[in-house]
PDB file of C-alpha atoms in Angstrom:
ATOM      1  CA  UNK A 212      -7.963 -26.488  28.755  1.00 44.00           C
ATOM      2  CA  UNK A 213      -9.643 -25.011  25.760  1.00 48.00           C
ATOM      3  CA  UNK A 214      -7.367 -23.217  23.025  1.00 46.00           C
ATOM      4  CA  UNK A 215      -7.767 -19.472  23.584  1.00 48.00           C
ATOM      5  CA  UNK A 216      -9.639 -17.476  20.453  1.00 48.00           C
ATOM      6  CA  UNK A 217      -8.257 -13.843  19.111  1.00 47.00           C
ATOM      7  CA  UNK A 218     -10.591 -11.772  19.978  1.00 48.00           C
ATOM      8  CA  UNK A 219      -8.205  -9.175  17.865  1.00 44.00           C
ATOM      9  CA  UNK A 220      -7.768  -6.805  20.402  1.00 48.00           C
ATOM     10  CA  UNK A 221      -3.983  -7.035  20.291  1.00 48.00           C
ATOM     11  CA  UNK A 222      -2.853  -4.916  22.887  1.00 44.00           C
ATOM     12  CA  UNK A 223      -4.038  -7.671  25.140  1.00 48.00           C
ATOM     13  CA  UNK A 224      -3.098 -10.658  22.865  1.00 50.00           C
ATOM     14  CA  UNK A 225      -2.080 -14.036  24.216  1.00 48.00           C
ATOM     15  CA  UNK A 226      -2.623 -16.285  21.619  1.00 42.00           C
ATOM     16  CA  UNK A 227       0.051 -18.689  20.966  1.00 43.00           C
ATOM     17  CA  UNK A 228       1.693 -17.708  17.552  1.00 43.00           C
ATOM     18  CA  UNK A 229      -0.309 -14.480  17.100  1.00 44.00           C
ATOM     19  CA  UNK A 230       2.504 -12.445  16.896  1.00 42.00           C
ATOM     20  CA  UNK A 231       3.826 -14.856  14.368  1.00 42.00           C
ATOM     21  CA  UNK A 232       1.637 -13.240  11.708  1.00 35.00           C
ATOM     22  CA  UNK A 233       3.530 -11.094   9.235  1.00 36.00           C
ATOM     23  CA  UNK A 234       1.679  -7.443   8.173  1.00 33.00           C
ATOM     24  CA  UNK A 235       1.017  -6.515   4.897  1.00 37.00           C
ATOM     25  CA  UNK A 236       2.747  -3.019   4.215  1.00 39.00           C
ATOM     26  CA  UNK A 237       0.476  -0.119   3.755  1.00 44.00           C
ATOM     27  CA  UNK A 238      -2.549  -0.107   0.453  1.00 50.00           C
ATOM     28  CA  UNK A 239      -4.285   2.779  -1.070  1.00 56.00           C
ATOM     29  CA  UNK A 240      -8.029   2.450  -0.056  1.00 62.00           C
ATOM     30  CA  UNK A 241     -10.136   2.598  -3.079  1.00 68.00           C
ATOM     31  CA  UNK A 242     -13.049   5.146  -3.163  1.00 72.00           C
ATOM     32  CA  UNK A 243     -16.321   3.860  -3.997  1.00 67.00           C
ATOM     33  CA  UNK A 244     -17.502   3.327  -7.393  1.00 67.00           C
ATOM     34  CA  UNK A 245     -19.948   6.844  -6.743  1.00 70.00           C
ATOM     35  CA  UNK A 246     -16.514   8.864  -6.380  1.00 84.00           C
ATOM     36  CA  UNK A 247     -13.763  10.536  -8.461  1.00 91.00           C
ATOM     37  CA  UNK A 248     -11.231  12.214  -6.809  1.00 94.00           C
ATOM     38  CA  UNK A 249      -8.486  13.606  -8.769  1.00 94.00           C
ATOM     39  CA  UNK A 250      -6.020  15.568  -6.081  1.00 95.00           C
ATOM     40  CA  UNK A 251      -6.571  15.187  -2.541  1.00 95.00           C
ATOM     41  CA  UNK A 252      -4.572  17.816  -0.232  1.00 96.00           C
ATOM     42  CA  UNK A 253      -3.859  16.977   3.759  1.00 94.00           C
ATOM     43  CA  UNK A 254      -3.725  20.139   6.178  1.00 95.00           C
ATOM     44  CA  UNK A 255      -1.729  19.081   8.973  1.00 91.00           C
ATOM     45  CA  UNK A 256      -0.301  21.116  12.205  1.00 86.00           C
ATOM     46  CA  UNK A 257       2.255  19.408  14.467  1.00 75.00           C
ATOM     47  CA  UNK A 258      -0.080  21.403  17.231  1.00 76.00           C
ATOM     48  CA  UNK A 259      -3.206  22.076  18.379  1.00 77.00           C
ATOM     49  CA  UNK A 260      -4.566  25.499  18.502  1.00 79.00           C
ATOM     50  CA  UNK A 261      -2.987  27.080  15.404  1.00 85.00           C
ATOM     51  CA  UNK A 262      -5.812  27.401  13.014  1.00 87.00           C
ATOM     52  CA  UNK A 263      -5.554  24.202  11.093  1.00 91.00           C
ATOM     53  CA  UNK A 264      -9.188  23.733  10.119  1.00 93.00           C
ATOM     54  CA  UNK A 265      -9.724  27.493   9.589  1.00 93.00           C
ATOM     55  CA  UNK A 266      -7.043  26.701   6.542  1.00 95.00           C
ATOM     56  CA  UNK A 267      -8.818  23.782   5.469  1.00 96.00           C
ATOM     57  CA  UNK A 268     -12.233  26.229   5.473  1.00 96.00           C
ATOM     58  CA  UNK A 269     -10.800  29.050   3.471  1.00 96.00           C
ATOM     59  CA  UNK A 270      -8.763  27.023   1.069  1.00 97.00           C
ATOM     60  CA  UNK A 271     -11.861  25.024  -0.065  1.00 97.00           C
ATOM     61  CA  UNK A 272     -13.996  28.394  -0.091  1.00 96.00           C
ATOM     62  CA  UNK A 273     -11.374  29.755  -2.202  1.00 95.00           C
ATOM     63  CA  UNK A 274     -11.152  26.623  -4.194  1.00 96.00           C
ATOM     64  CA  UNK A 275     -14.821  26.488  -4.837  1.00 96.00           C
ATOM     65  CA  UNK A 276     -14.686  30.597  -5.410  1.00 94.00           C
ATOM     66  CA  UNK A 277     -12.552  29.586  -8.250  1.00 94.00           C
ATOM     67  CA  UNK A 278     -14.767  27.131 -10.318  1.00 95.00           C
ATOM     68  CA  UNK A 279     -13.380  23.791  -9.003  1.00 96.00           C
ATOM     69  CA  UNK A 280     -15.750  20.935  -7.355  1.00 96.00           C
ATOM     70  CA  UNK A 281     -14.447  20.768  -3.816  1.00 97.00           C
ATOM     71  CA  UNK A 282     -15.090  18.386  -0.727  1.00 97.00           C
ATOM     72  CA  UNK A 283     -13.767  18.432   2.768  1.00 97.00           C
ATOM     73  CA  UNK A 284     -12.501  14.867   4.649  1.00 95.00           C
ATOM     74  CA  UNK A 285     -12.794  15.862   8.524  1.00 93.00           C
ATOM     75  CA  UNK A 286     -10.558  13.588   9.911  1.00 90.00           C
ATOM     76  CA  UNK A 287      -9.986  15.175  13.200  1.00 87.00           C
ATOM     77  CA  UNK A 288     -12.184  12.796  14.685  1.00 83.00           C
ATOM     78  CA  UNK A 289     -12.220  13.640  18.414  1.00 77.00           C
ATOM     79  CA  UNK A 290     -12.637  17.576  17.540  1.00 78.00           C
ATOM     80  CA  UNK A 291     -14.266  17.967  14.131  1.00 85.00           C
ATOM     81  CA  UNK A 292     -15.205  21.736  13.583  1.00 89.00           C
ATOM     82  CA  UNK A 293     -15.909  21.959   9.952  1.00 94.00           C
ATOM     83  CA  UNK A 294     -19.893  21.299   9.946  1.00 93.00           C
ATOM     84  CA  UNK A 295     -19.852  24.072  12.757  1.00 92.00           C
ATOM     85  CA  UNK A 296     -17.792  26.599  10.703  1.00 94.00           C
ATOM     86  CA  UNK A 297     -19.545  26.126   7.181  1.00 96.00           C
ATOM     87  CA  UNK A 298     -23.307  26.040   9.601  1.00 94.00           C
ATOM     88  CA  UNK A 299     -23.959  22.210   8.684  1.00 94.00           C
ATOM     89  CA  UNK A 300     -26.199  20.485  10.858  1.00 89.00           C
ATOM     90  CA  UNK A 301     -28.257  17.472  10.941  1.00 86.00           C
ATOM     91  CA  UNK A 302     -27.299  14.148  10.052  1.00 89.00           C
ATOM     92  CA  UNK A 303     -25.930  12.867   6.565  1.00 91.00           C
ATOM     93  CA  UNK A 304     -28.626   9.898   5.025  1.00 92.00           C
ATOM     94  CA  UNK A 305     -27.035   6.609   3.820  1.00 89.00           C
ATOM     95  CA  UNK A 306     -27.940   3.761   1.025  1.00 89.00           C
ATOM     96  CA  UNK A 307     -27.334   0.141   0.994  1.00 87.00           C
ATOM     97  CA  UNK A 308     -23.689   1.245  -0.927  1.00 86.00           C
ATOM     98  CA  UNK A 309     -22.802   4.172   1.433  1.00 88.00           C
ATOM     99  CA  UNK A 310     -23.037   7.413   3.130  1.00 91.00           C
ATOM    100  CA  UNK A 311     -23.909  10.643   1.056  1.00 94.00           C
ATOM    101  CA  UNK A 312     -22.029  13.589   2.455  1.00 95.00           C
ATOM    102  CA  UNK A 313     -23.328  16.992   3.451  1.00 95.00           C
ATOM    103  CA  UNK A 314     -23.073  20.095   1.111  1.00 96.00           C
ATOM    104  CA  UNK A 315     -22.124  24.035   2.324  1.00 96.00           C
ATOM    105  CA  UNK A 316     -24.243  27.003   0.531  1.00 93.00           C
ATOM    106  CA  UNK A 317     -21.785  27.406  -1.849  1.00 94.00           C
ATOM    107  CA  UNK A 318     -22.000  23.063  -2.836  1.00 96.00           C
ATOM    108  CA  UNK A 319     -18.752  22.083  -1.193  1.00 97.00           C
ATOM    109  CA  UNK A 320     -18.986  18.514   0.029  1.00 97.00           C
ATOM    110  CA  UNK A 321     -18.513  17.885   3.673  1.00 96.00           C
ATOM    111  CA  UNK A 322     -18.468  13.969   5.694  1.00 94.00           C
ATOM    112  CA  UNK A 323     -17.492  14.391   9.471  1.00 92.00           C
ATOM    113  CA  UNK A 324     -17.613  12.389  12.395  1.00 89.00           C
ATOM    114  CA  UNK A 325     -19.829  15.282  14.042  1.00 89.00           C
ATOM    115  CA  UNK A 326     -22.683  14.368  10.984  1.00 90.00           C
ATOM    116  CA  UNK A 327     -23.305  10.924  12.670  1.00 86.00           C
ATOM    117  CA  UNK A 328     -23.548  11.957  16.515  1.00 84.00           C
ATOM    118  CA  UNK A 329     -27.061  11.511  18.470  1.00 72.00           C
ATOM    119  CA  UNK A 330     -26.077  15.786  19.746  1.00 73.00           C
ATOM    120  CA  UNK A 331     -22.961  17.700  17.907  1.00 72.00           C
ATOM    121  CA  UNK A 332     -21.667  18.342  21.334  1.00 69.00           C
ATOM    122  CA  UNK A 333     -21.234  14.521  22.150  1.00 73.00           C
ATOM    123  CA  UNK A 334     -17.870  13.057  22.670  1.00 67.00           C
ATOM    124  CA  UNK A 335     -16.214  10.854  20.940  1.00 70.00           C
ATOM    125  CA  UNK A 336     -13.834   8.662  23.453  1.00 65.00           C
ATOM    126  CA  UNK A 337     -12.799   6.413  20.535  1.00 69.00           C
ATOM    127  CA  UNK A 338      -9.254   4.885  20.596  1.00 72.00           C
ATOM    128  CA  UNK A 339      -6.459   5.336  17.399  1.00 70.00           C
ATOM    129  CA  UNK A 340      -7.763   2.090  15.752  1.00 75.00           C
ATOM    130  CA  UNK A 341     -11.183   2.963  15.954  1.00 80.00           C
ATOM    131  CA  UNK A 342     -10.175   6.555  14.546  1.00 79.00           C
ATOM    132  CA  UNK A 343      -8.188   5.483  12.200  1.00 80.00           C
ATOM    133  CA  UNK A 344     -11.014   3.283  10.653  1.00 84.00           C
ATOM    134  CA  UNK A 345     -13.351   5.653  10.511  1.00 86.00           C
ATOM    135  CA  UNK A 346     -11.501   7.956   8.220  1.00 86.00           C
ATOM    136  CA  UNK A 347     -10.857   5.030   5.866  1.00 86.00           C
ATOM    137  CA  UNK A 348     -14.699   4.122   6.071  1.00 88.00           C
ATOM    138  CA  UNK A 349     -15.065   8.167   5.527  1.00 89.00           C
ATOM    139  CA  UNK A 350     -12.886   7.405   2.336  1.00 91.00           C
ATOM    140  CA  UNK A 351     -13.916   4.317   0.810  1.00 89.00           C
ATOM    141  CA  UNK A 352     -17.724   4.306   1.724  1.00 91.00           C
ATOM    142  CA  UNK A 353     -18.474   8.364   1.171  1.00 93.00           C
ATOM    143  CA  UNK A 354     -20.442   8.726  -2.777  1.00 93.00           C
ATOM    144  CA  UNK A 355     -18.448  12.204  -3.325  1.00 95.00           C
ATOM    145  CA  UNK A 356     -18.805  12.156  -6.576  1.00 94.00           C
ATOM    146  CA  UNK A 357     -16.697  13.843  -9.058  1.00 95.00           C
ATOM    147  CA  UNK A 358     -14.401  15.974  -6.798  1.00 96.00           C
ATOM    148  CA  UNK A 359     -11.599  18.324  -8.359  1.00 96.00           C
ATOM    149  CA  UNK A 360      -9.930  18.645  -4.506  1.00 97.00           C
ATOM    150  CA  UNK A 361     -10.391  16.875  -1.320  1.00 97.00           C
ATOM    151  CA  UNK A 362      -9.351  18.675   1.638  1.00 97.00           C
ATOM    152  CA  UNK A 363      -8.327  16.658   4.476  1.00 95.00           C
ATOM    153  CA  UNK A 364      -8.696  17.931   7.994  1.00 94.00           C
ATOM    154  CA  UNK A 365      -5.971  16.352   9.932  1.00 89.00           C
ATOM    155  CA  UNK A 366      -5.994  16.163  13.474  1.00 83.00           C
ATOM    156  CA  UNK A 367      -3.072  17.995  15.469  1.00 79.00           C
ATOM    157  CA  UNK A 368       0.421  15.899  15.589  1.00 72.00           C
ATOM    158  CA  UNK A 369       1.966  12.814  13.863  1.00 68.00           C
ATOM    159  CA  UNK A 370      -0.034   9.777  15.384  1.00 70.00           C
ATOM    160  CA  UNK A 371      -2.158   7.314  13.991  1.00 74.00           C
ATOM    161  CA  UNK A 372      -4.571   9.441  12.006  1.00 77.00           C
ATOM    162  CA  UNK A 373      -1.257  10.813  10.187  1.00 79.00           C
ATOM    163  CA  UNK A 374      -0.066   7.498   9.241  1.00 82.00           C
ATOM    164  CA  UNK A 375      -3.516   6.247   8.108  1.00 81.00           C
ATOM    165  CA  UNK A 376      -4.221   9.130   6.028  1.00 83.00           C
ATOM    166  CA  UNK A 377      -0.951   9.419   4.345  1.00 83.00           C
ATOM    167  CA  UNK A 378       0.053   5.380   4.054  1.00 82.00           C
ATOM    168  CA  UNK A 379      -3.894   4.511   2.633  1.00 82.00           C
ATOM    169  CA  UNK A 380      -5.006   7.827   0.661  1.00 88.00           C
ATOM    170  CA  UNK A 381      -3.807   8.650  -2.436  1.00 90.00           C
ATOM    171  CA  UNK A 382      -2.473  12.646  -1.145  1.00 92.00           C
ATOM    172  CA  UNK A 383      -1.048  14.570  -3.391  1.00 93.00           C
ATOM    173  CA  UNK A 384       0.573  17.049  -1.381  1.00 93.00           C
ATOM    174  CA  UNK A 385      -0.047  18.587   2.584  1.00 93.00           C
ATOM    175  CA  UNK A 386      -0.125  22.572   3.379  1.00 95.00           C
ATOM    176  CA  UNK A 387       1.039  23.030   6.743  1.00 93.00           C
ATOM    177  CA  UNK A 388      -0.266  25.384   8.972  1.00 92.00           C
ATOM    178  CA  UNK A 389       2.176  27.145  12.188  1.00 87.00           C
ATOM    179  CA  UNK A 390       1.583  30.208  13.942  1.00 83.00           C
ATOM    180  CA  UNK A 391       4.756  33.004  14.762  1.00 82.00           C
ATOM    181  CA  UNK A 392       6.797  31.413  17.620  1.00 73.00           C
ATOM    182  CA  UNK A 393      10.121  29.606  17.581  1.00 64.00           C
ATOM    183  CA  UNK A 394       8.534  26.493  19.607  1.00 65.00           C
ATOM    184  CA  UNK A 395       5.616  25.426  16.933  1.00 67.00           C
ATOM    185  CA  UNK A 396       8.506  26.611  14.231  1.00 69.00           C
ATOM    186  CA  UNK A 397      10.312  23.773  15.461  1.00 74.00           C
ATOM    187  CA  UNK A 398       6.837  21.147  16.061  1.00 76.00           C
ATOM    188  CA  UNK A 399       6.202  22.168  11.887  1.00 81.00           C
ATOM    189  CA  UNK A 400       9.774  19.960  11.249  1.00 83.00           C
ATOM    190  CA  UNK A 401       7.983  16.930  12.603  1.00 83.00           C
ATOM    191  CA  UNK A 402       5.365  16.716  10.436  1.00 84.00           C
ATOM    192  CA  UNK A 403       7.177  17.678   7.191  1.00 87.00           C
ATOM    193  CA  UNK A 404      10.137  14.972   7.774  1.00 86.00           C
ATOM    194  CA  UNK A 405       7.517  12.522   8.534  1.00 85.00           C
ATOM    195  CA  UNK A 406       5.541  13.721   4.914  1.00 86.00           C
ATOM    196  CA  UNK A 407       8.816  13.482   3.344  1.00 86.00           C
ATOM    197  CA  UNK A 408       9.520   9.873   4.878  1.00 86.00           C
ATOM    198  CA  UNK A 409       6.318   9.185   3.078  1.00 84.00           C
ATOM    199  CA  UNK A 410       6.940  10.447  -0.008  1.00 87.00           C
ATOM    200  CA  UNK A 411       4.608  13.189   0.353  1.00 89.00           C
ATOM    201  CA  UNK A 412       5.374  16.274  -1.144  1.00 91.00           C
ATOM    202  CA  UNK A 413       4.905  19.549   1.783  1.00 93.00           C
ATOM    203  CA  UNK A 414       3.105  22.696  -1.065  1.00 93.00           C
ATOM    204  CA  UNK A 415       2.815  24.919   1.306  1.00 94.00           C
ATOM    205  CA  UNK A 416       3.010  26.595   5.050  1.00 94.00           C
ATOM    206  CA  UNK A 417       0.530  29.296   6.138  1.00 94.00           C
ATOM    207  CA  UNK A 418       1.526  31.084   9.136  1.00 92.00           C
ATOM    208  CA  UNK A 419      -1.476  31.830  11.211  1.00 90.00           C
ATOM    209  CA  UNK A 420      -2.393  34.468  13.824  1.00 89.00           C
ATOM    210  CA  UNK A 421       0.865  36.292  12.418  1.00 88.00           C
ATOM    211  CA  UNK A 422      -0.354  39.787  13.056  1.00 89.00           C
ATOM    212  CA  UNK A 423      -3.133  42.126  14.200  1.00 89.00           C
ATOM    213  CA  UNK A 424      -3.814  44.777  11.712  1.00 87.00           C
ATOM    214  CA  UNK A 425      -4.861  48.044  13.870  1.00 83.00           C
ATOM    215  CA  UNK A 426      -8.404  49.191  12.569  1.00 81.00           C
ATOM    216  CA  UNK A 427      -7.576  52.815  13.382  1.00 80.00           C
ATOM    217  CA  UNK A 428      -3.944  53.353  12.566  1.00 82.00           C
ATOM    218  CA  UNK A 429      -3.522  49.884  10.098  1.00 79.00           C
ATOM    219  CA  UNK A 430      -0.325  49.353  11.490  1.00 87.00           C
ATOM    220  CA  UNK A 431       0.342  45.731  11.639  1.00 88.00           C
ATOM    221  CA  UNK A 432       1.174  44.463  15.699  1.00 89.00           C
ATOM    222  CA  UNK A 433       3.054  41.212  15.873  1.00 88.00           C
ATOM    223  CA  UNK A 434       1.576  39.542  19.682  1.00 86.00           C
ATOM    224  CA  UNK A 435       3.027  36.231  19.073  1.00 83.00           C
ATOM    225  CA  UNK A 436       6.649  37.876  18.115  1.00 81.00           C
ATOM    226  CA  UNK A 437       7.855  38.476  14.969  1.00 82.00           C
ATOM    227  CA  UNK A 438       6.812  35.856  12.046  1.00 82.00           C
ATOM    228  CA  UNK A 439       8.627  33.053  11.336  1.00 82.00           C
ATOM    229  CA  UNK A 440       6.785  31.589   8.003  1.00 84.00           C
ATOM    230  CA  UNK A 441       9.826  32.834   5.736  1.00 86.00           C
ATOM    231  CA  UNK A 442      12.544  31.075   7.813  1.00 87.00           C
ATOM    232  CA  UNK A 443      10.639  27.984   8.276  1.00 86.00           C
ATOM    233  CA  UNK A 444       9.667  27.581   4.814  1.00 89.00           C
ATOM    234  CA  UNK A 445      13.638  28.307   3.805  1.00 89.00           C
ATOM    235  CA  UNK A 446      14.515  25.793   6.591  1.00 88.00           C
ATOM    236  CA  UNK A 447      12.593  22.607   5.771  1.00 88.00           C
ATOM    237  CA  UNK A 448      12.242  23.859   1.671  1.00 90.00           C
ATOM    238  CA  UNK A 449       8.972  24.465   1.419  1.00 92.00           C
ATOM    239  CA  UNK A 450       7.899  26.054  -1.907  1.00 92.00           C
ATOM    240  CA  UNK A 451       5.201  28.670  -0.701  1.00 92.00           C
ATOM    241  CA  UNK A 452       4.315  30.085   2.417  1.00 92.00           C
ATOM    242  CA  UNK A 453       1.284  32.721   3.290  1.00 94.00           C
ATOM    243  CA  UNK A 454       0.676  34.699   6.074  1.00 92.00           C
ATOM    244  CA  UNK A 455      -2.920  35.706   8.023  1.00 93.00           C
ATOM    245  CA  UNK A 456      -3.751  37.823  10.442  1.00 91.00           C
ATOM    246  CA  UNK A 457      -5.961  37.621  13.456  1.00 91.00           C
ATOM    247  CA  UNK A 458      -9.292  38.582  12.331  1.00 90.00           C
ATOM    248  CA  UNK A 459     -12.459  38.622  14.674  1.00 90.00           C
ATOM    249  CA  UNK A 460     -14.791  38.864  11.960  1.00 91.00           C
ATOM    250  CA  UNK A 461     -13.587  35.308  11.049  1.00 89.00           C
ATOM    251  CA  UNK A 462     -14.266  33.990  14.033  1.00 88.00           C
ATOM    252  CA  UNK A 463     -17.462  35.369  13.752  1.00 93.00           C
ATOM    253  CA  UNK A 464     -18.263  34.299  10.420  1.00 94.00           C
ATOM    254  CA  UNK A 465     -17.030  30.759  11.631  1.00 91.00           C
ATOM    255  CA  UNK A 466     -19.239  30.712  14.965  1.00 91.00           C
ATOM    256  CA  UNK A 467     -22.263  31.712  12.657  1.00 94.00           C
ATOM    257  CA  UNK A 468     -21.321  29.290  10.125  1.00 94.00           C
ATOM    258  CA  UNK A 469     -20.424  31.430   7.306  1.00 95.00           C
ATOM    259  CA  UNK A 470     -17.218  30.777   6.556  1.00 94.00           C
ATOM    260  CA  UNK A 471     -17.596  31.214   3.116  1.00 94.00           C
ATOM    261  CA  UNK A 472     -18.899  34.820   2.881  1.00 93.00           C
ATOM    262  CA  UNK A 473     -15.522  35.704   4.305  1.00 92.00           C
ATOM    263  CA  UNK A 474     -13.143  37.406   2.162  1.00 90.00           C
ATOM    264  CA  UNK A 475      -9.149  36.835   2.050  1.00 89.00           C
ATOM    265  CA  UNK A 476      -8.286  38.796  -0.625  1.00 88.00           C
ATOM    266  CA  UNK A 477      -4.953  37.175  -2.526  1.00 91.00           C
ATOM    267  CA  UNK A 478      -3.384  36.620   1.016  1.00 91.00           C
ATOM    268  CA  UNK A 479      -3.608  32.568   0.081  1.00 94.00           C
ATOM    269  CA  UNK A 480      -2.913  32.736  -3.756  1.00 94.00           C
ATOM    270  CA  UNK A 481       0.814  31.617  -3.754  1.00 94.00           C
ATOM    271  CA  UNK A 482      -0.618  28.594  -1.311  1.00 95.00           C
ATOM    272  CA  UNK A 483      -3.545  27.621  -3.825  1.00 95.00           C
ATOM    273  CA  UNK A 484      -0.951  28.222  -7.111  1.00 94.00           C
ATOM    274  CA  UNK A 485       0.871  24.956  -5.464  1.00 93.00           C
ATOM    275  CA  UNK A 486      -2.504  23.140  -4.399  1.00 94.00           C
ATOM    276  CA  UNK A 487      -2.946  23.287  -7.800  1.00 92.00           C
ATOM    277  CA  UNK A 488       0.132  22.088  -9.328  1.00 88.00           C
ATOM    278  CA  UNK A 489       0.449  19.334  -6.414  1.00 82.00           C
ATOM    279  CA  UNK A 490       1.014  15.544  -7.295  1.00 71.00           C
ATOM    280  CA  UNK A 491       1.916  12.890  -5.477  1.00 66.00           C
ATOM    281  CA  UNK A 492       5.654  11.551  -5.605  1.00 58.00           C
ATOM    282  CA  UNK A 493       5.975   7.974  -7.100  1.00 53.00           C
ATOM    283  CA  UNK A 494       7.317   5.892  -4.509  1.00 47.00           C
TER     284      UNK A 494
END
């Protein structure tokens, strides 16, 4: 009987002595020579639905408000929003070296999964190994030139993406995102214990969807229950926490793809003041 080949898909292995192999411990990836990155910032949610990648859009916005050269990483793969939100469409053009990424109005530098589809609104039934590369290829093969801050657009929960991102990316620091009730409270400890396990340091928590200021009265109504940002960030040490409101004239700004006209005011300055000052902890 022939000798069965690898065909490397391991969940079905049966090659004598393939499991025999011993794993090299996690790298840093290596951008390509067009790139230099000098702080990159993950934006993580132990949840869907809580506003992660409208953090990642206003931070960058604010980022780029502020003078600094700015790019965006969407690494939520199977749901990637950001070309939608800053009105990016098309396809990103390649060279024999790489893949240029897209630029918003404003110049901020944008490579998603969503920029290679045949239709934006096609799926993308990819499994975690085939994710997982892609955000390294997104990484290593993206000419992003000389970037001050690289946002990174992490998929909901603690799965493979996570562990790619933060074991093969140089990331200086993640900013959290959890909106006002005890249950995603709790889902915002799995993410920063796994950061810390890391060695990641967690800058920041923004508490989304916290209130809805009345247009008529400006009282603030709390529909979620009353915000738990300040607790959180007291609970798992977190050095700055922000709070947002629900705002339809984001979402509209967002569903028109102008995300960056919109204006926050100061309501993410003590966030950014730690985006700033973030650097990775030497393992």
């Amino acid at each position: 009987m022939a000798e069965e080949e690898c065909t490397h898909e391991c969940s079905s292995c049966g090659v004598a002595g393939c499991g025999d192999r011993t794993v090299a411990g996690p790298t840093t990836l290596q951008t390509d020579a067009h790139s230099n990155i000098k702080r990159v910032i993950g934006v993580v949610s132990g949840k869907g639905g809580v506003g992660k990648s409208l953090v990642t859009s206003l931070l960058a916005s604010q980022m780029q408000k502020r003078g600094f050269k700015v790019g965006i990483l969407d690494a939520d793969v199977t749901g990637p929003s950001i070309p939608k939100t800053f009105g990016i469409h098309g396809h990103v053009v390649a060279d024999i070296d790489g893949i240029f990424p897209a630029e918003t109005e404003s110049g901020i530098k944008v490579m998603s999964v969503n920029l290679l589809l045949p239709e934006e609104d096609a799926p993308v039934a990819w499994r975690g190994p085939v994710v997982s590369g892609i955000i390294s290829q997104f990484w290593g093969e993206t000419h992003w030139g000389d970037i001050d801050y690289l946002f990174v657009d992490m998929p909901p929960g603690t799965s493979d993406v996570f562990l790619t991102v933060f074991q093969s990316l140089p990331v200086d620091g993640i900013v959290t995102v959890s909106a006002p009730q005890e249950l995603v409270a709790m889902i915002v400890g799995k993410a920063v214990n796994l950061a810390h396990s890391l060695n990641v340091p967690v800058i920041g928590l923004v508490e989304n969807m916290a209130y809805f200021p009345c247009d008529e009265c400006g009282k603030k109504h709390y529909i979620f229950g009353d915000p738990q940002g300040e607790d959180v960030a007291k609970k798992y040490d977190i050095p700055a926490y922000a709070t947002l409101p629900i705002d339809p004239q984001f979402a509209r700004l967002c569903d028109e793809g102008k995300v960056e006209e919109y204006e926050i005011g100061d309501a993410l300055d003590c966030i950014i003041e730690q985006v700033e000052a973030a650097k990775r902890e030497e393992k």
